[in-house]
CSV table of C-alpha atoms in Angstrom, one decimal:
chain,number,residue,atom,x,y,z
A,1,MET,CA,142.2,223.7,3.9
A,2,GLU,CA,138.7,223.4,2.5
A,3,LYS,CA,137.7,226.5,4.5
A,4,LYS,CA,140.6,228.5,3.0
A,5,ARG,CA,139.5,227.5,-0.5
A,6,SER,CA,135.9,228.5,0.3
A,7,THR,CA,137.0,231.9,1.6
A,8,ALA,CA,139.2,232.4,-1.5
A,9,ALA,CA,136.3,231.5,-3.8
A,10,VAL,CA,134.0,234.0,-2.1
A,11,ILE,CA,136.6,236.8,-2.3
A,12,PHE,CA,137.2,236.0,-6.0
A,13,LEU,CA,133.4,236.2,-6.7
A,14,ILE,CA,133.1,239.5,-4.9
A,15,SER,CA,136.0,240.9,-6.7
A,16,LEU,CA,134.6,239.7,-10.0
A,17,VAL,CA,131.2,241.3,-9.3
A,18,LEU,CA,132.8,244.6,-8.3
A,19,SER,CA,135.0,244.6,-11.4
A,20,LEU,CA,131.9,244.3,-13.5
A,21,LEU,CA,129.9,247.1,-11.8
A,22,PRO,CA,131.4,250.0,-13.7
A,23,ALA,CA,130.6,248.3,-17.0
A,24,VAL,CA,127.0,247.7,-15.9
A,25,VAL,CA,126.6,251.3,-14.8
A,26,LEU,CA,128.1,252.5,-18.0
A,27,SER,CA,125.8,250.4,-20.0
A,28,GLN,CA,122.7,251.8,-18.2
A,29,ALA,CA,124.0,255.3,-18.7
A,30,VAL,CA,124.5,254.9,-22.4
A,31,GLN,CA,121.2,253.2,-22.8
A,32,GLY,CA,119.4,255.9,-20.9
A,33,TRP,CA,115.8,255.9,-19.8
A,34,LYS,CA,113.4,253.0,-20.4
A,35,ALA,CA,109.7,252.9,-19.6
A,36,PRO,CA,109.0,251.1,-16.3
A,37,GLN,CA,107.9,247.5,-17.2
A,38,ASP,CA,105.2,247.5,-14.6
A,39,VAL,CA,103.7,250.7,-16.0
A,40,VAL,CA,103.9,249.2,-19.5
A,41,GLU,CA,102.1,246.1,-18.5
A,42,LYS,CA,99.5,248.0,-16.4
A,43,LEU,CA,98.6,250.4,-19.3
A,44,SER,CA,98.6,247.6,-21.9
A,45,LYS,CA,96.1,245.6,-19.8
A,46,SER,CA,93.8,248.6,-19.0
A,47,GLN,CA,94.1,250.1,-22.6
A,48,PRO,CA,94.6,247.1,-24.9
A,49,ARG,CA,93.7,249.2,-28.0
A,50,TYR,CA,96.9,251.2,-27.7
A,51,ASN,CA,100.6,250.3,-27.9
A,52,TYR,CA,102.9,250.8,-25.0
A,53,TYR,CA,105.6,248.3,-26.0
A,54,GLU,CA,108.6,249.7,-27.6
A,55,GLU,CA,109.2,246.5,-29.6
A,56,LYS,CA,105.8,247.0,-31.3
A,57,VAL,CA,106.6,250.4,-32.6
A,58,PRO,CA,106.4,250.1,-36.4
A,59,ALA,CA,109.3,250.9,-38.7
A,60,TYR,CA,108.9,254.4,-40.1
A,61,THR,CA,110.7,257.1,-42.1
A,62,LEU,CA,110.5,260.7,-41.1
A,63,PRO,CA,109.8,263.4,-43.7
A,64,GLU,CA,113.0,265.3,-44.8
A,65,LEU,CA,113.7,268.4,-42.8
A,66,LEU,CA,116.3,269.9,-45.2
A,67,VAL,CA,114.8,269.0,-48.6
A,68,THR,CA,112.4,271.5,-50.2
A,69,LEU,CA,109.1,270.5,-51.8
A,70,ASP,CA,110.8,270.7,-55.2
A,71,GLY,CA,113.7,268.5,-54.1
A,72,LYS,CA,116.4,271.0,-53.4
A,73,LYS,CA,118.7,270.5,-50.4
A,74,ILE,CA,119.0,273.1,-47.7
A,75,ASP,CA,122.5,273.5,-46.3
A,76,ASN,CA,122.5,277.0,-44.6
A,77,SER,CA,120.5,279.0,-42.2
A,78,ASP,CA,119.5,281.6,-44.8
A,79,ALA,CA,118.0,279.1,-47.1
A,80,TRP,CA,116.2,277.5,-44.2
A,81,THR,CA,114.7,280.8,-43.1
A,82,ARG,CA,113.8,282.0,-46.6
A,83,ILE,CA,112.6,278.8,-48.3
A,84,ARG,CA,112.2,275.7,-46.2
A,85,ARG,CA,110.8,277.1,-43.0
A,86,PRO,CA,107.9,278.9,-44.7
A,87,GLU,CA,107.1,275.6,-46.6
A,88,ILE,CA,106.9,273.6,-43.4
A,89,LEU,CA,104.9,276.3,-41.6
A,90,GLU,CA,102.3,276.1,-44.4
A,91,LEU,CA,102.2,272.4,-44.2
A,92,PHE,CA,101.3,272.5,-40.5
A,93,ARG,CA,98.7,275.2,-41.1
A,94,GLU,CA,97.2,273.1,-43.9
A,95,ASN,CA,97.4,269.7,-42.3
A,96,VAL,CA,97.4,270.0,-38.5
A,97,TYR,CA,96.5,273.2,-36.7
A,98,GLY,CA,94.7,275.3,-39.3
A,99,ARG,CA,95.3,278.9,-40.3
A,100,VAL,CA,94.2,282.1,-38.5
A,101,PRO,CA,91.5,284.0,-40.4
A,102,GLU,CA,92.4,287.4,-41.8
A,103,THR,CA,89.4,289.1,-40.2
A,104,PRO,CA,90.3,292.6,-39.1
A,105,TYR,CA,90.1,293.4,-35.3
A,106,GLU,CA,91.1,296.0,-32.8
A,107,LYS,CA,92.8,295.3,-29.5
A,108,SER,CA,93.4,297.4,-26.4
A,109,PHE,CA,95.1,296.9,-23.0
A,110,ARG,CA,93.8,298.0,-19.7
A,111,ILE,CA,95.6,297.5,-16.4
A,112,VAL,CA,92.6,296.7,-14.1
A,113,SER,CA,94.7,296.7,-10.9
A,114,GLU,CA,98.3,297.0,-9.8
A,115,ASN,CA,99.6,295.8,-6.4
A,116,ARG,CA,103.2,296.8,-5.8
A,117,ASN,CA,103.3,294.8,-2.5
A,118,ALA,CA,102.4,291.4,-3.8
A,119,MET,CA,104.1,288.3,-2.4
A,120,GLY,CA,105.0,290.2,0.7
A,121,GLY,CA,106.7,292.9,-1.3
A,122,ALA,CA,108.7,290.6,-3.5
A,123,ALA,CA,106.7,291.4,-6.6
A,124,THR,CA,104.2,293.7,-8.3
A,125,LEU,CA,101.0,292.1,-9.6
A,126,LYS,CA,99.4,293.6,-12.7
A,127,GLU,CA,96.0,292.3,-13.8
A,128,VAL,CA,95.6,293.3,-17.4
A,129,ASP,CA,92.6,293.0,-19.6
A,130,ILE,CA,93.3,292.5,-23.3
A,131,GLU,CA,90.2,293.4,-25.3
A,132,ILE,CA,89.6,292.2,-28.8
A,133,LEU,CA,86.9,294.0,-30.8
A,134,SER,CA,85.5,293.0,-34.2
A,135,GLU,CA,82.3,294.2,-35.9
A,136,GLY,CA,80.7,295.3,-32.6
A,137,LYS,CA,81.5,292.1,-30.7
A,138,SER,CA,84.2,291.8,-28.1
A,139,LEU,CA,86.3,289.2,-26.2
A,140,THR,CA,88.5,289.8,-23.1
A,141,ILE,CA,91.6,287.9,-22.2
A,142,ARG,CA,92.8,288.4,-18.6
A,143,LEU,CA,96.6,288.4,-18.2
A,144,ASN,CA,97.9,288.1,-14.7
A,145,LEU,CA,101.5,289.2,-14.3
A,146,PHE,CA,103.9,289.1,-11.4
A,147,VAL,CA,107.1,291.2,-11.9
A,148,PRO,CA,110.0,290.9,-9.4
A,149,ASN,CA,110.5,294.1,-7.4
A,150,ASN,CA,113.9,295.7,-7.1
A,151,ALA,CA,115.3,294.0,-10.2
A,152,GLY,CA,116.8,297.2,-11.4
A,153,LYS,CA,116.3,296.3,-15.0
A,154,LYS,CA,113.9,294.7,-17.4
A,155,VAL,CA,113.3,291.1,-16.6
A,156,PRO,CA,112.6,287.9,-18.7
A,157,ALA,CA,109.2,286.3,-18.4
A,158,PHE,CA,107.5,283.0,-18.5
A,159,LEU,CA,104.0,283.2,-20.2
A,160,VAL,CA,102.0,280.2,-19.1
A,161,ILE,CA,99.0,278.9,-21.0
A,162,ASN,CA,96.7,277.6,-18.2
A,163,ASN,CA,94.5,274.8,-19.4
A,164,ARG,CA,93.4,273.9,-15.9
A,165,GLY,CA,91.0,275.6,-13.5
A,166,THR,CA,91.5,279.2,-12.5
A,167,ASP,CA,92.5,278.0,-9.0
A,168,GLN,CA,95.7,276.6,-10.6
A,169,ALA,CA,96.9,280.1,-11.3
A,170,ASP,CA,95.4,282.2,-8.5
A,171,PRO,CA,96.6,285.8,-8.6
A,172,SER,CA,95.7,286.3,-5.0
A,173,ARG,CA,98.1,283.5,-4.0
A,174,LYS,CA,95.6,282.3,-1.5
A,175,ILE,CA,95.7,279.0,-3.4
A,176,LYS,CA,99.2,277.8,-4.3
A,177,ASN,CA,100.3,274.8,-6.2
A,178,GLU,CA,103.2,273.3,-8.2
A,179,PHE,CA,101.6,273.9,-11.6
A,180,TRP,CA,102.2,277.6,-11.5
A,181,PRO,CA,104.7,278.3,-8.7
A,182,ALA,CA,104.8,282.0,-9.1
A,183,GLU,CA,106.8,282.7,-6.0
A,184,GLU,CA,109.6,280.4,-7.2
A,185,ILE,CA,109.5,281.9,-10.7
A,186,VAL,CA,109.8,285.4,-9.3
A,187,SER,CA,112.6,284.4,-6.9
A,188,ARG,CA,114.6,283.2,-9.9
A,189,GLY,CA,114.4,286.7,-11.4
A,190,TYR,CA,111.6,286.0,-13.9
A,191,ALA,CA,108.2,287.6,-14.4
A,192,ALA,CA,105.4,285.1,-14.0
A,193,ALA,CA,102.6,285.7,-16.5
A,194,VAL,CA,99.5,283.5,-17.1
A,195,PHE,CA,96.3,283.5,-19.0
A,196,GLN,CA,93.3,281.2,-19.0
A,197,ASN,CA,93.0,279.3,-22.3
A,198,SER,CA,89.2,279.4,-22.0
A,199,ASP,CA,89.2,283.2,-22.1
A,200,VAL,CA,90.3,282.8,-25.7
A,201,ASP,CA,88.2,279.8,-26.7
A,202,PRO,CA,86.2,277.1,-24.9
A,203,ASP,CA,87.7,273.6,-24.6
A,204,ASN,CA,84.8,271.8,-26.0
A,205,PHE,CA,83.2,271.1,-29.4
A,206,ASP,CA,80.7,273.9,-29.8
A,207,ASP,CA,80.8,273.9,-33.6
A,208,PHE,CA,83.2,276.9,-33.3
A,209,LYS,CA,80.4,279.3,-32.4
A,210,ASN,CA,81.9,280.8,-29.2
A,211,GLY,CA,85.1,282.4,-28.1
A,212,ILE,CA,87.5,283.9,-30.6
A,213,HIS,CA,86.0,281.6,-33.3
A,214,GLY,CA,82.7,283.2,-32.8
A,215,LEU,CA,84.3,286.6,-33.1
A,216,LEU,CA,86.6,286.2,-36.1
A,217,ASP,CA,85.3,283.3,-38.2
A,218,ARG,CA,83.5,284.4,-41.3
A,219,GLY,CA,81.6,282.1,-43.8
A,220,GLU,CA,81.8,278.4,-44.1
A,221,ARG,CA,84.6,276.6,-42.3
A,222,LYS,CA,87.2,274.8,-44.6
A,223,GLY,CA,89.5,271.9,-44.1
A,224,ASP,CA,92.3,274.2,-43.0
A,225,SER,CA,90.2,276.5,-40.8
A,226,TRP,CA,91.9,277.0,-37.4
A,227,GLY,CA,91.1,274.7,-34.5
A,228,THR,CA,91.1,275.5,-30.8
A,229,ILE,CA,94.8,274.9,-30.3
A,230,ALA,CA,95.6,277.4,-33.0
A,231,ALA,CA,93.1,279.8,-31.3
A,232,TRP,CA,94.8,279.4,-27.9
A,233,ALA,CA,98.2,280.0,-29.6
A,234,TRP,CA,96.7,283.2,-31.1
A,235,GLY,CA,95.7,284.2,-27.6
A,236,ALA,CA,99.3,283.7,-26.4
A,237,SER,CA,100.4,286.1,-29.1
A,238,ARG,CA,97.9,288.7,-27.9
A,239,CYS,CA,99.4,288.4,-24.5
A,240,MET,CA,102.8,288.9,-26.1
A,241,ASP,CA,101.4,292.0,-27.7
A,242,TYR,CA,100.9,293.4,-24.2
A,243,LEU,CA,104.2,292.2,-22.8
A,244,VAL,CA,106.2,294.1,-25.5
A,245,THR,CA,104.6,297.3,-24.2
A,246,ASP,CA,105.4,296.7,-20.5
A,247,SER,CA,108.5,298.6,-19.5
A,248,ASP,CA,109.3,296.0,-16.8
A,249,ILE,CA,109.6,293.2,-19.3
A,250,ASP,CA,112.5,292.3,-21.5
A,251,ALA,CA,110.4,291.5,-24.6
A,252,GLY,CA,113.3,289.7,-26.2
A,253,LYS,CA,113.4,287.1,-23.4
A,254,VAL,CA,109.9,285.7,-23.2
A,255,ALA,CA,109.3,282.0,-22.9
A,256,VAL,CA,105.9,280.5,-23.7
A,257,LEU,CA,105.1,277.4,-21.7
A,258,GLY,CA,102.3,274.9,-21.5
A,259,HIS,CA,101.4,271.5,-20.1
A,260,SER,CA,99.7,268.7,-22.0
A,261,ARG,CA,97.3,270.4,-24.5
A,262,GLY,CA,98.9,273.7,-23.3
A,263,GLY,CA,102.2,272.2,-24.4
A,264,LYS,CA,100.9,271.6,-27.9
A,265,THR,CA,99.7,275.2,-27.9
A,266,ALA,CA,103.1,276.6,-26.7
A,267,LEU,CA,104.9,274.9,-29.5
A,268,TRP,CA,102.5,276.1,-32.2
A,269,ALA,CA,102.5,279.6,-30.7
A,270,ALA,CA,106.3,279.8,-30.9
A,271,ALA,CA,106.2,278.4,-34.4
A,272,GLU,CA,103.8,281.0,-35.6
A,273,ASP,CA,105.1,283.9,-33.5
A,274,GLN,CA,108.9,284.4,-33.6
A,275,ARG,CA,108.8,287.0,-30.9
A,276,PHE,CA,108.8,284.1,-28.3
A,277,ALA,CA,112.5,283.5,-27.5
A,278,MET,CA,111.8,280.0,-26.0
A,279,ALA,CA,109.1,277.4,-26.1
A,280,VAL,CA,108.5,274.9,-23.3
A,281,SER,CA,106.5,271.8,-24.0
A,282,ASN,CA,105.6,269.9,-20.8
A,283,GLU,CA,104.3,266.4,-21.7
A,284,SER,CA,102.5,267.5,-24.8
A,285,GLY,CA,102.3,264.1,-26.5
A,286,CYS,CA,100.3,263.5,-29.7
A,287,GLY,CA,99.9,266.7,-31.7
A,288,GLY,CA,102.7,268.2,-29.7
A,289,ALA,CA,106.3,267.1,-29.3
A,290,ALA,CA,105.8,263.3,-29.9
A,291,LEU,CA,106.4,261.7,-33.2
A,292,ALA,CA,103.1,260.6,-34.8
A,293,ARG,CA,104.6,257.8,-36.9
A,294,ARG,CA,105.6,255.8,-33.8
A,295,LYS,CA,101.8,255.2,-33.1
A,296,PHE,CA,102.7,254.9,-29.4
A,297,GLY,CA,100.2,255.8,-26.7
A,298,GLU,CA,97.8,258.4,-28.0
A,299,THR,CA,97.4,258.5,-31.8
A,300,ILE,CA,96.0,260.9,-34.3
A,301,GLU,CA,92.9,258.9,-34.8
A,302,THR,CA,92.3,258.8,-31.0
A,303,ILE,CA,92.9,262.5,-30.4
A,304,ASN,CA,90.7,263.6,-33.2
A,305,ARG,CA,87.9,261.4,-31.9
A,306,ALA,CA,88.2,262.6,-28.4
A,307,PHE,CA,88.9,266.3,-29.1
A,308,PRO,CA,87.4,267.1,-32.6
A,309,HIS,CA,87.8,270.8,-32.0
A,310,TRP,CA,91.5,270.9,-31.3
A,311,PHE,CA,92.9,270.7,-34.8
A,312,CYS,CA,91.8,271.6,-38.3
A,313,ARG,CA,89.5,269.2,-40.1
A,314,ASN,CA,92.3,268.1,-42.5
A,315,TYR,CA,94.2,266.5,-39.6
A,316,VAL,CA,91.5,263.8,-39.4
A,317,GLN,CA,92.7,262.2,-42.7
A,318,TRP,CA,96.1,261.3,-41.1
A,319,GLY,CA,94.5,259.0,-38.5
A,320,ASN,CA,95.7,255.5,-39.1
A,321,ASN,CA,97.6,257.0,-42.1
A,322,GLU,CA,100.5,258.7,-40.3
A,323,ASP,CA,103.1,257.5,-42.8
A,324,SER,CA,101.5,259.5,-45.5
A,325,MET,CA,101.4,262.7,-43.5
A,326,PRO,CA,103.7,265.4,-45.1
A,327,VAL,CA,105.0,266.4,-41.6
A,328,ASP,CA,105.9,265.0,-38.3
A,329,MET,CA,106.6,266.7,-35.0
A,330,HIS,CA,110.4,267.0,-35.3
A,331,MET,CA,109.5,269.5,-38.0
A,332,LEU,CA,107.4,271.5,-35.6
A,333,LEU,CA,110.3,271.8,-33.1
A,334,ALA,CA,112.6,272.7,-36.0
A,335,LEU,CA,110.3,275.7,-36.8
A,336,ILE,CA,111.3,277.2,-33.5
A,337,ALA,CA,115.1,277.2,-34.4
A,338,PRO,CA,117.3,279.1,-33.7
A,339,ARG,CA,115.2,280.1,-30.7
A,340,ALA,CA,115.2,277.8,-27.7
A,341,VAL,CA,113.0,274.7,-27.2
A,342,TYR,CA,112.7,272.6,-24.1
A,343,VAL,CA,110.8,269.4,-24.1
A,344,THR,CA,109.8,267.4,-20.9
A,345,SER,CA,108.2,264.0,-20.2
A,346,ALA,CA,107.2,261.9,-17.2
A,347,SER,CA,108.2,258.3,-16.7
A,348,GLU,CA,104.7,257.0,-16.1
A,349,ASP,CA,103.1,259.2,-18.7
A,350,LEU,CA,103.4,256.8,-21.6
A,351,TRP,CA,100.2,258.1,-23.2
A,352,ALA,CA,102.3,261.2,-24.2
A,353,ASP,CA,105.2,259.0,-25.5
A,354,PRO,CA,108.4,260.2,-23.7
A,355,ARG,CA,110.7,258.4,-26.1
A,356,GLY,CA,108.8,259.8,-29.1
A,357,SER,CA,109.1,263.3,-27.7
A,358,TYR,CA,112.9,262.9,-27.2
A,359,LEU,CA,113.3,261.5,-30.7
A,360,SER,CA,111.4,264.4,-32.1
A,361,LEU,CA,113.8,266.8,-30.5
A,362,TYR,CA,116.8,264.8,-31.6
A,363,ASN,CA,115.6,264.7,-35.2
A,364,SER,CA,115.1,268.4,-35.2
A,365,LEU,CA,118.8,269.0,-34.5
A,366,PRO,CA,119.9,269.3,-38.2
A,367,VAL,CA,118.1,272.6,-38.3
A,368,PHE,CA,119.4,273.9,-35.0
A,369,ARG,CA,122.9,273.0,-36.3
A,370,LEU,CA,122.5,275.3,-39.2
A,371,PHE,CA,122.6,278.1,-36.7
A,372,ASP,CA,125.0,276.5,-34.1
A,373,ARG,CA,127.1,273.7,-35.4
A,374,ASN,CA,128.0,272.6,-31.9
A,375,THR,CA,124.4,271.7,-31.0
A,376,SER,CA,124.5,268.0,-30.2
A,377,LEU,CA,122.3,265.5,-28.2
A,378,SER,CA,122.8,261.8,-27.8
A,379,ASP,CA,120.6,259.5,-29.9
A,380,GLN,CA,119.8,257.8,-26.6
A,381,MET,CA,117.5,259.2,-24.0
A,382,PRO,CA,119.0,260.7,-20.8
A,383,PRO,CA,118.5,258.7,-17.6
A,384,LEU,CA,115.6,259.6,-15.3
A,385,ASN,CA,115.7,263.0,-13.6
A,386,SER,CA,118.9,263.9,-15.6
A,387,PRO,CA,118.2,267.0,-17.7
A,388,VAL,CA,120.3,267.4,-20.9
A,389,ASN,CA,120.8,270.4,-23.1
A,390,SER,CA,122.9,271.6,-25.9
A,391,GLY,CA,122.8,274.9,-27.6
A,392,ASN,CA,119.2,276.1,-27.6
A,393,THR,CA,117.7,272.6,-27.1
A,394,GLY,CA,117.0,270.7,-23.9
A,395,TYR,CA,115.0,267.8,-22.5
A,396,HIS,CA,114.3,265.9,-19.3
A,397,VAL,CA,112.2,262.9,-18.2
A,398,ARG,CA,110.9,263.2,-14.7
A,399,ASP,CA,109.8,260.4,-12.4
A,400,GLY,CA,106.1,260.2,-11.9
A,401,VAL,CA,102.8,260.9,-13.6
A,402,HIS,CA,101.3,263.4,-16.1
A,403,ASN,CA,101.7,266.8,-14.3
A,404,LEU,CA,103.7,270.0,-14.1
A,405,LEU,CA,105.7,270.1,-10.9
A,406,VAL,CA,108.3,272.4,-9.2
A,407,LYS,CA,110.9,269.9,-10.1
A,408,ASP,CA,110.1,270.4,-13.8
A,409,TRP,CA,110.1,274.2,-13.3
A,410,ASN,CA,113.5,274.2,-11.7
A,411,TRP,CA,115.0,272.3,-14.6
A,412,ILE,CA,113.2,274.5,-17.1
A,413,MET,CA,114.4,277.6,-15.4
A,414,ASP,CA,118.0,276.2,-15.4
A,415,MET,CA,117.7,276.0,-19.2
A,416,ALA,CA,116.2,279.5,-19.4
A,417,ASP,CA,119.1,280.9,-17.3
A,418,LYS,CA,121.5,279.5,-19.9
A,419,VAL,CA,119.5,280.7,-22.9
A,420,PHE,CA,118.9,284.2,-21.5
A,421,ARG,CA,122.4,284.3,-19.9
A,422,LEU,CA,121.2,285.1,-16.4
């Protein structure tokens, strides 16, 4: 008799546990991604100056997206385009990235080589020199471009801002890696374009004497003089200048993509240059997609101390003073509307604040809805390795560390397929 009771009790407990499983799974799905606790503790121990605990994020209020500087509410796409967008663009030029000088220059394009049998015949490789000339001085940006053969029509393109070594974007394809998987990009029907950010401006503090700063800067630098990220973004636009002339490229379907500091650059390039139909920010963090007011991981004070050349001098004043800054990064993403923006994070890359990056995208949605009222994302992050998109906005958080991998690329291209209706 006791044995029967014991068996019945076990069966009851098993049934109870099974009955609760759907609720547990549902709860996790609604809650979405959370930073791995072991990663939080490890980073907090190794970098005690910085916050990696969500419960320590301070309360904050984001600047209004749809209220003009003189207090008028914006409720339609026309008013956004004519009034509010130019205001916000100027605020970012003044306070974050700086403004491009108006120094006149000439540019020219030269196809240095063209190999119609690249990638075993799958693509044509064009190596293009973009020459910038001003007052007798010149600078050359090398653009490497793989175009799918036998497409039978103009193709969309991904323009990658390479902030790593040249071996990470090898046009000979003797060296291959996941950072720029040109073969996979071409096989999906896209042209794969890349330029080296150092061709435009060096990634070190040289008092802005070299690169495009040395070519175009005139007179004494001001608080809103452009930094290196703005210079790299300018370089992306010069590559776009070439792409619109290439008869193989659908110039209305060019996505600009960058990783880390390149991701910051891609967002600013798309904000400044509306010819880019899509911007992809891969783990761009502080000064990119992540909300500054969260003060999570890398902060404004930290980034300006480590990389004093990236931003304009005025940006320094917002270190440890984020709540007074007239912008935050949801406004940067909103500048790209109604064009597409895709933001990515990695689960162990807490320095770049995955949650702050998603919240930035989420808080940019009121502007995207002015153009497409059906655009909607959850206020909760998606689960790990579960991309989400709505309208022209999308996001994923991948497992692993700070990097750009084929897994990221596949999800990015899935989004681009939708945006470009491929």
